[in-house]
Each structure stands twice: as structure tokens, then as C-alpha cells.
Short mmCIF file of C-alpha atoms in Angstrom, two decimals:
data_model
loop_
_atom_site.label_atom_id
_atom_site.label_comp_id
_atom_site.label_asym_id
_atom_site.label_seq_id
_atom_site.Cartn_x
_atom_site.Cartn_y
_atom_site.Cartn_z
CA MET O 1 20.75 11.98 12.17
CA LYS O 2 18.79 8.79 11.58
CA THR O 3 21.42 5.75 10.48
CA THR O 4 20.41 2.68 8.67
CA GLN O 5 22.38 -0.21 7.57
CA HIS O 6 21.84 -1.77 4.21
CA GLY O 7 23.32 -5.35 3.43
CA ASP O 8 27.11 -5.67 4.74
CA THR O 9 28.66 -2.44 2.98
CA LEU O 10 26.62 0.44 2.96
CA ILE O 11 25.19 2.70 5.74
CA GLN O 12 22.25 5.54 4.98
CA LEU O 13 22.65 8.59 7.24
CA THR O 14 19.31 10.23 6.92
CA ARG O 15 18.70 14.25 8.40
CA LEU O 16 15.31 16.01 8.50
CA PHE O 17 13.49 13.18 7.22
CA ALA O 18 14.74 13.40 3.60
CA PHE O 19 18.57 14.25 3.01
CA ASN O 20 20.90 11.42 3.06
CA CYS O 21 24.55 11.07 2.64
CA TYR O 22 26.09 7.61 3.01
CA LEU O 23 28.50 5.82 4.29
CA VAL O 24 30.47 2.58 1.97
CA ARG O 25 32.57 0.30 4.30
CA GLU O 26 36.06 -0.47 2.43
CA VAL O 27 38.74 -2.60 4.10
CA ASP O 28 40.78 0.65 5.24
CA GLY O 29 38.02 2.42 6.29
CA PHE O 30 34.77 4.32 5.42
CA THR O 31 34.04 6.41 1.85
CA LEU O 32 31.51 9.18 2.54
CA VAL O 33 29.27 9.91 -0.19
CA ASP O 34 28.18 13.30 -0.07
CA THR O 35 28.24 15.47 3.31
CA ASP O 36 24.53 16.70 3.68
CA LEU O 37 23.65 19.85 4.85
CA ALA O 38 25.66 22.02 6.87
CA GLY O 39 25.72 21.66 10.06
CA SER O 40 25.69 17.43 9.60
CA ALA O 41 29.53 16.83 10.33
CA ALA O 42 29.37 16.04 14.17
CA ASP O 43 26.70 13.70 13.14
CA ILE O 44 28.59 12.07 10.32
CA LEU O 45 31.58 11.73 12.56
CA ALA O 46 30.03 9.93 15.17
CA ALA O 47 27.79 7.87 13.13
CA ALA O 48 31.37 6.69 11.73
CA GLN O 49 32.46 6.24 15.03
CA GLN O 50 29.58 4.09 16.09
CA HIS O 51 30.09 1.79 13.51
CA GLY O 52 33.80 1.49 14.21
CA LEU O 53 35.67 2.65 11.24
CA PRO O 54 37.46 6.16 10.11
CA ILE O 55 36.25 8.25 7.23
CA VAL O 56 39.14 7.82 4.94
CA ARG O 57 38.14 9.38 1.82
CA ILE O 58 34.63 11.85 0.56
CA ALA O 59 33.35 11.45 -2.90
CA LEU O 60 31.04 13.60 -3.94
CA THR O 61 28.10 13.22 -6.52
CA HIS O 62 27.53 17.04 -7.33
CA ALA O 63 27.75 20.27 -5.65
CA HIS O 64 24.30 21.81 -4.39
CA GLY O 65 24.45 22.86 -1.11
CA ASP O 66 22.62 19.87 0.34
CA HIS O 67 25.30 17.58 -0.75
CA VAL O 68 28.28 19.18 -0.33
CA GLY O 69 27.01 21.52 2.84
CA SER O 70 29.37 19.82 5.37
CA LEU O 71 32.33 19.16 3.55
CA ASP O 72 34.70 22.17 4.54
CA ALA O 73 33.92 21.08 8.41
CA LEU O 74 34.34 17.43 7.86
CA ALA O 75 37.70 17.98 5.73
CA GLU O 76 38.64 20.77 8.88
CA GLN O 77 38.38 17.69 11.40
CA LEU O 78 39.63 15.02 9.12
CA PRO O 79 43.18 16.09 8.47
CA GLY O 80 44.56 14.30 5.16
CA VAL O 81 41.38 13.05 4.19
CA GLU O 82 40.85 12.21 0.24
CA VAL O 83 37.86 14.37 -1.07
CA ALA O 84 37.20 12.78 -5.01
CA ALA O 85 35.01 15.07 -7.23
CA THR O 86 35.12 15.54 -11.05
CA GLN O 87 37.16 18.42 -12.30
CA ARG O 88 33.23 20.16 -13.22
CA THR O 89 32.39 19.93 -9.67
CA ALA O 90 35.76 21.21 -8.40
CA ARG O 91 34.87 24.64 -10.38
CA PHE O 92 31.38 24.80 -8.91
CA LEU O 93 32.97 24.09 -5.57
CA ALA O 94 34.91 27.45 -6.45
CA GLY O 95 32.06 29.38 -7.64
CA GLN O 96 32.67 28.92 -11.30
CA VAL O 97 29.08 27.65 -12.13
CA THR O 98 29.01 27.68 -15.94
CA LEU O 99 27.73 25.67 -18.81
CA GLU O 100 30.20 24.47 -21.45
CA PRO O 101 29.25 25.41 -25.22
CA ASP O 102 27.84 22.10 -26.37
CA GLU O 103 25.82 21.70 -23.60
CA PRO O 104 22.00 22.52 -23.52
CA GLN O 105 21.82 26.08 -22.51
CA ALA O 106 19.13 25.84 -19.82
CA LYS O 107 19.22 27.28 -16.51
CA ILE O 108 21.33 25.92 -14.05
CA ASN O 109 19.08 25.24 -10.67
CA GLY O 110 19.51 24.62 -7.25
CA GLY O 111 21.90 26.24 -4.62
CA PHE O 112 25.33 25.98 -5.19
CA VAL O 113 27.98 26.62 -2.27
CA VAL O 114 31.24 27.94 -2.50
CA CYS O 115 33.58 25.68 -0.79
CA ARG O 116 37.30 26.42 1.05
CA THR O 117 38.01 22.64 0.37
CA GLN O 118 38.74 21.27 -3.12
CA PRO O 119 39.04 18.14 -4.38
CA THR O 120 42.71 15.93 -3.96
CA THR O 121 41.56 13.65 -6.13
CA ILE O 122 39.78 14.43 -9.76
CA LEU O 123 37.43 12.01 -11.17
CA SER O 124 36.46 10.46 -14.43
CA PRO O 125 33.77 8.27 -15.90
CA GLY O 126 35.31 4.51 -15.10
CA ASP O 127 37.93 5.31 -12.19
CA ARG O 128 37.14 3.88 -8.65
CA VAL O 129 37.02 5.32 -5.47
CA GLY O 130 37.55 2.36 -3.21
CA SER O 131 35.07 -0.24 -4.53
CA LEU O 132 33.06 2.60 -5.99
CA GLU O 133 32.54 2.86 -10.12
CA VAL O 134 32.08 6.53 -11.25
CA ILE O 135 29.14 7.00 -13.56
CA ALA O 136 28.43 9.98 -15.88
CA ALA O 137 25.30 10.98 -14.66
CA PRO O 138 24.15 14.89 -15.78
CA GLY O 139 20.73 16.13 -15.82
CA HIS O 140 20.01 17.01 -12.54
CA SER O 141 22.86 19.18 -12.73
CA PRO O 142 26.01 19.89 -15.42
CA ASP O 143 28.57 18.34 -12.67
CA HIS O 144 26.27 15.27 -11.67
CA ILE O 145 28.06 11.98 -11.18
CA ALA O 146 26.62 8.44 -9.86
CA PHE O 147 28.70 5.49 -8.10
CA ILE O 148 28.03 2.03 -8.34
CA ASP O 149 29.54 -0.58 -5.99
CA ARG O 150 30.81 -3.71 -7.97
CA ARG O 151 30.82 -6.07 -4.81
CA ASP O 152 27.00 -5.79 -4.44
CA GLY O 153 25.33 -4.04 -7.27
CA THR O 154 24.53 -1.07 -5.00
CA LEU O 155 24.09 2.39 -7.09
CA ILE O 156 24.36 5.39 -5.48
CA ALA O 157 22.70 7.64 -7.95
CA GLY O 158 22.47 10.95 -6.02
CA ASP O 159 20.04 13.27 -7.17
CA SER O 160 19.31 11.42 -10.82
CA PHE O 161 16.79 9.42 -9.23
CA GLN O 162 14.64 10.40 -5.79
CA THR O 163 12.47 7.91 -3.89
CA GLN O 164 10.82 10.70 -1.48
CA GLY O 165 7.24 11.42 -2.35
CA GLY O 166 7.24 8.31 -4.96
CA ILE O 167 10.32 7.47 -7.13
CA ALA O 168 11.08 10.09 -9.85
CA VAL O 169 13.62 10.94 -12.18
CA ALA O 170 15.36 14.36 -11.67
CA GLY O 171 13.27 17.08 -13.14
CA VAL O 172 9.75 14.77 -12.45
CA THR O 173 7.91 16.97 -9.63
CA ARG O 174 6.73 14.86 -6.75
CA TRP O 175 4.37 17.46 -5.03
CA THR O 176 4.76 15.91 -1.93
CA PHE O 177 8.58 16.53 -2.58
CA PRO O 178 9.27 19.13 -4.82
CA PHE O 179 12.54 20.19 -4.43
CA PRO O 180 14.65 18.00 -6.63
CA ALA O 181 12.64 18.80 -9.40
CA MET O 182 12.78 22.41 -8.82
CA ALA O 183 16.58 22.07 -8.36
CA THR O 184 17.35 20.21 -11.76
CA TRP O 185 18.96 21.62 -14.79
CA HIS O 186 17.71 19.78 -17.80
CA LEU O 187 15.21 17.30 -17.50
CA PRO O 188 15.96 15.51 -20.93
CA THR O 189 19.42 14.97 -20.12
CA ALA O 190 18.32 13.69 -16.79
CA LEU O 191 16.17 11.36 -18.82
CA GLU O 192 19.10 9.77 -20.44
CA THR O 193 21.37 9.35 -17.30
CA ALA O 194 18.38 7.20 -15.88
CA GLN O 195 18.23 5.26 -18.57
CA ARG O 196 21.59 4.19 -18.61
CA LEU O 197 21.59 3.83 -14.79
CA ALA O 198 18.85 1.46 -15.05
CA ALA O 199 20.75 -0.52 -18.01
CA LEU O 200 23.07 -1.12 -15.19
CA LYS O 201 20.54 -3.39 -13.38
CA PRO O 202 21.19 -2.24 -9.81
CA ALA O 203 20.75 -4.33 -7.07
CA ARG O 204 20.09 -1.78 -4.77
CA LEU O 205 19.07 1.98 -5.72
CA ALA O 206 20.13 4.81 -2.65
CA VAL O 207 19.60 8.23 -3.57
CA GLY O 208 19.88 11.58 -2.35
CA HIS O 209 16.10 12.12 -0.93
CA GLY O 210 14.05 9.22 -0.20
CA LYS O 211 14.73 5.80 1.14
CA VAL O 212 16.90 3.06 -0.47
CA LEU O 213 15.35 0.47 -2.63
CA ASP O 214 16.00 -3.42 -2.74
CA GLN O 215 15.55 -4.86 -6.21
CA PRO O 216 14.64 -1.49 -8.32
CA GLN O 217 14.71 -2.40 -11.53
CA GLN O 218 10.74 -2.25 -12.18
CA ALA O 219 10.75 1.30 -9.93
CA MET O 220 13.14 2.99 -11.91
CA GLU O 221 11.32 1.78 -15.40
CA THR O 222 8.09 3.09 -13.89
CA ALA O 223 9.84 6.61 -13.09
CA ILE O 224 11.62 6.54 -16.61
CA ARG O 225 8.20 6.13 -18.62
CA ALA O 226 6.92 8.80 -16.61
CA ALA O 227 9.93 11.28 -17.54
CA GLU O 228 9.49 9.94 -21.13
CA LYS O 229 5.84 10.91 -21.08
CA ARG O 230 6.95 14.75 -19.73
CA VAL O 231 9.49 15.05 -22.08
CA GLN O 232 7.54 14.13 -25.10
CA SER O 233 4.85 16.73 -23.61
CA HIS O 234 6.89 19.30 -23.42
CA ALA O 235 8.15 18.75 -26.78
CA LYS O 236 4.71 18.54 -28.34
CA ALA O 237 3.78 21.84 -26.65
CA GLN O 238 7.30 23.73 -28.01
CA GLY O 239 6.25 22.40 -31.46
CA ALA O 240 2.56 23.81 -31.10
CA ASN O 241 3.87 27.12 -30.44
CA ALA O 242 6.76 27.23 -33.15
#
């Protein structure tokens, strides 16, 4: 697992060249954002030990398997660790992957896994996890959230954006790494989320797949324009076929 430091507080952990989770340094230890693919627990724990702090909490962006795959293994090896997620993610972790009546009734894509571990802290938008503020970010999946570190403006966006294969909003395919798009639930909702995240004007963008970007505003806006064109083109095609 590759380890990359960004600024004073963010450590990017990358497995298989494109699957990221993050250690966020706090005064009491690390917050781990997502848990990567199954089989990553030993490497994640080794990285935390290498950087001199324990993992005291785990925060989840969403319940796809490449983000929660090592949750159970880590929880077993970190007795008493706080696990923070939304109520919706908690339901998905329990196998209840369903849509709400007021949501777009599109197919829920991506690989969800059932976990024994359930959140000990239920998150809502505006809550804090250490120094991270919770931001609602549906689109890639119905339960998706992002986190912004108010100390330095780092946005941990999960799969709301990807940078692997080129920056893109969730649901816009980058053919050299198409998997986030293939796993996206609803592109118009993902576009709305991307627009709200860009409005935060983050100083750094950390994503689930690909490199971390410093000063990402222009790149985010470029990705948003491409997603807008894709949504408009799809709407026109639907209108023509109506």
C-alpha cells in the first residue's frame, strides 16, 4: 500500500494504484476515512503505526465494497473504535439497499457488501467527525457523503469525483478507469452534488480513485461542465424519443 503525505494532516493510502482511503491527523489520533478493499486492514494499521498515532475513529463516505471492504477486519483489531456513518449507510451495511420514494428511481449500481460492524455514531450533514464536517453528497450512491477539513480546506469527496484516468464527476466515464462511472446511481444528482462541493472552494481535493489535487477549483469546474453536457445530451435524447 502506497503512502503519500499531503499537508500537515492528510495521509493518502493507495492500494492497487487507484483505490484510496485516508488517515486524517487529529490531536487524539487518526480518523480513517473509508477502509479500502477487503484485505487492506494490515496495511492500514501499519501505516498508522508508521506515522505514530492510533486510529481512533473510522468515518465512511458510502457503503460500496471498495470503501468498506476492510471495515469488519479493522473493527475487530481496534476494540472500541468509533465508527461514524449516516443512517442510510448503516442500512446499506446491513443489506437494506433500497431507494426512498422521493428519490430518482434509477438502478442502484455498484457492489455493496454486508458488514457485521454497525456505526456507533450516526452522522447528518453539518455534523463534525473530529475536524471533518459532513457534507451531503448523493449521486454516486444514495447514501454518499463527503467530508471537508475546516482547518485547511481539504475536501475528501469519496467518489463524487474521480481523478484516475482524468478528473470526472461521478457517472461520467473515463475509459482508462471506468469503474466509478459504472458504479454510479444517478448522474443528475451527482452533478448537483459536484456543483455544491465546488462551491465550497476547497484548497485540496482527495478522492476515492486517483491522485490528490491541490488548488482543484479549475479542474472541478472543468469536470462539472463535462457532466452538464452529458446530462443535457441525455435529456435531449429522452425528449426526442418521447
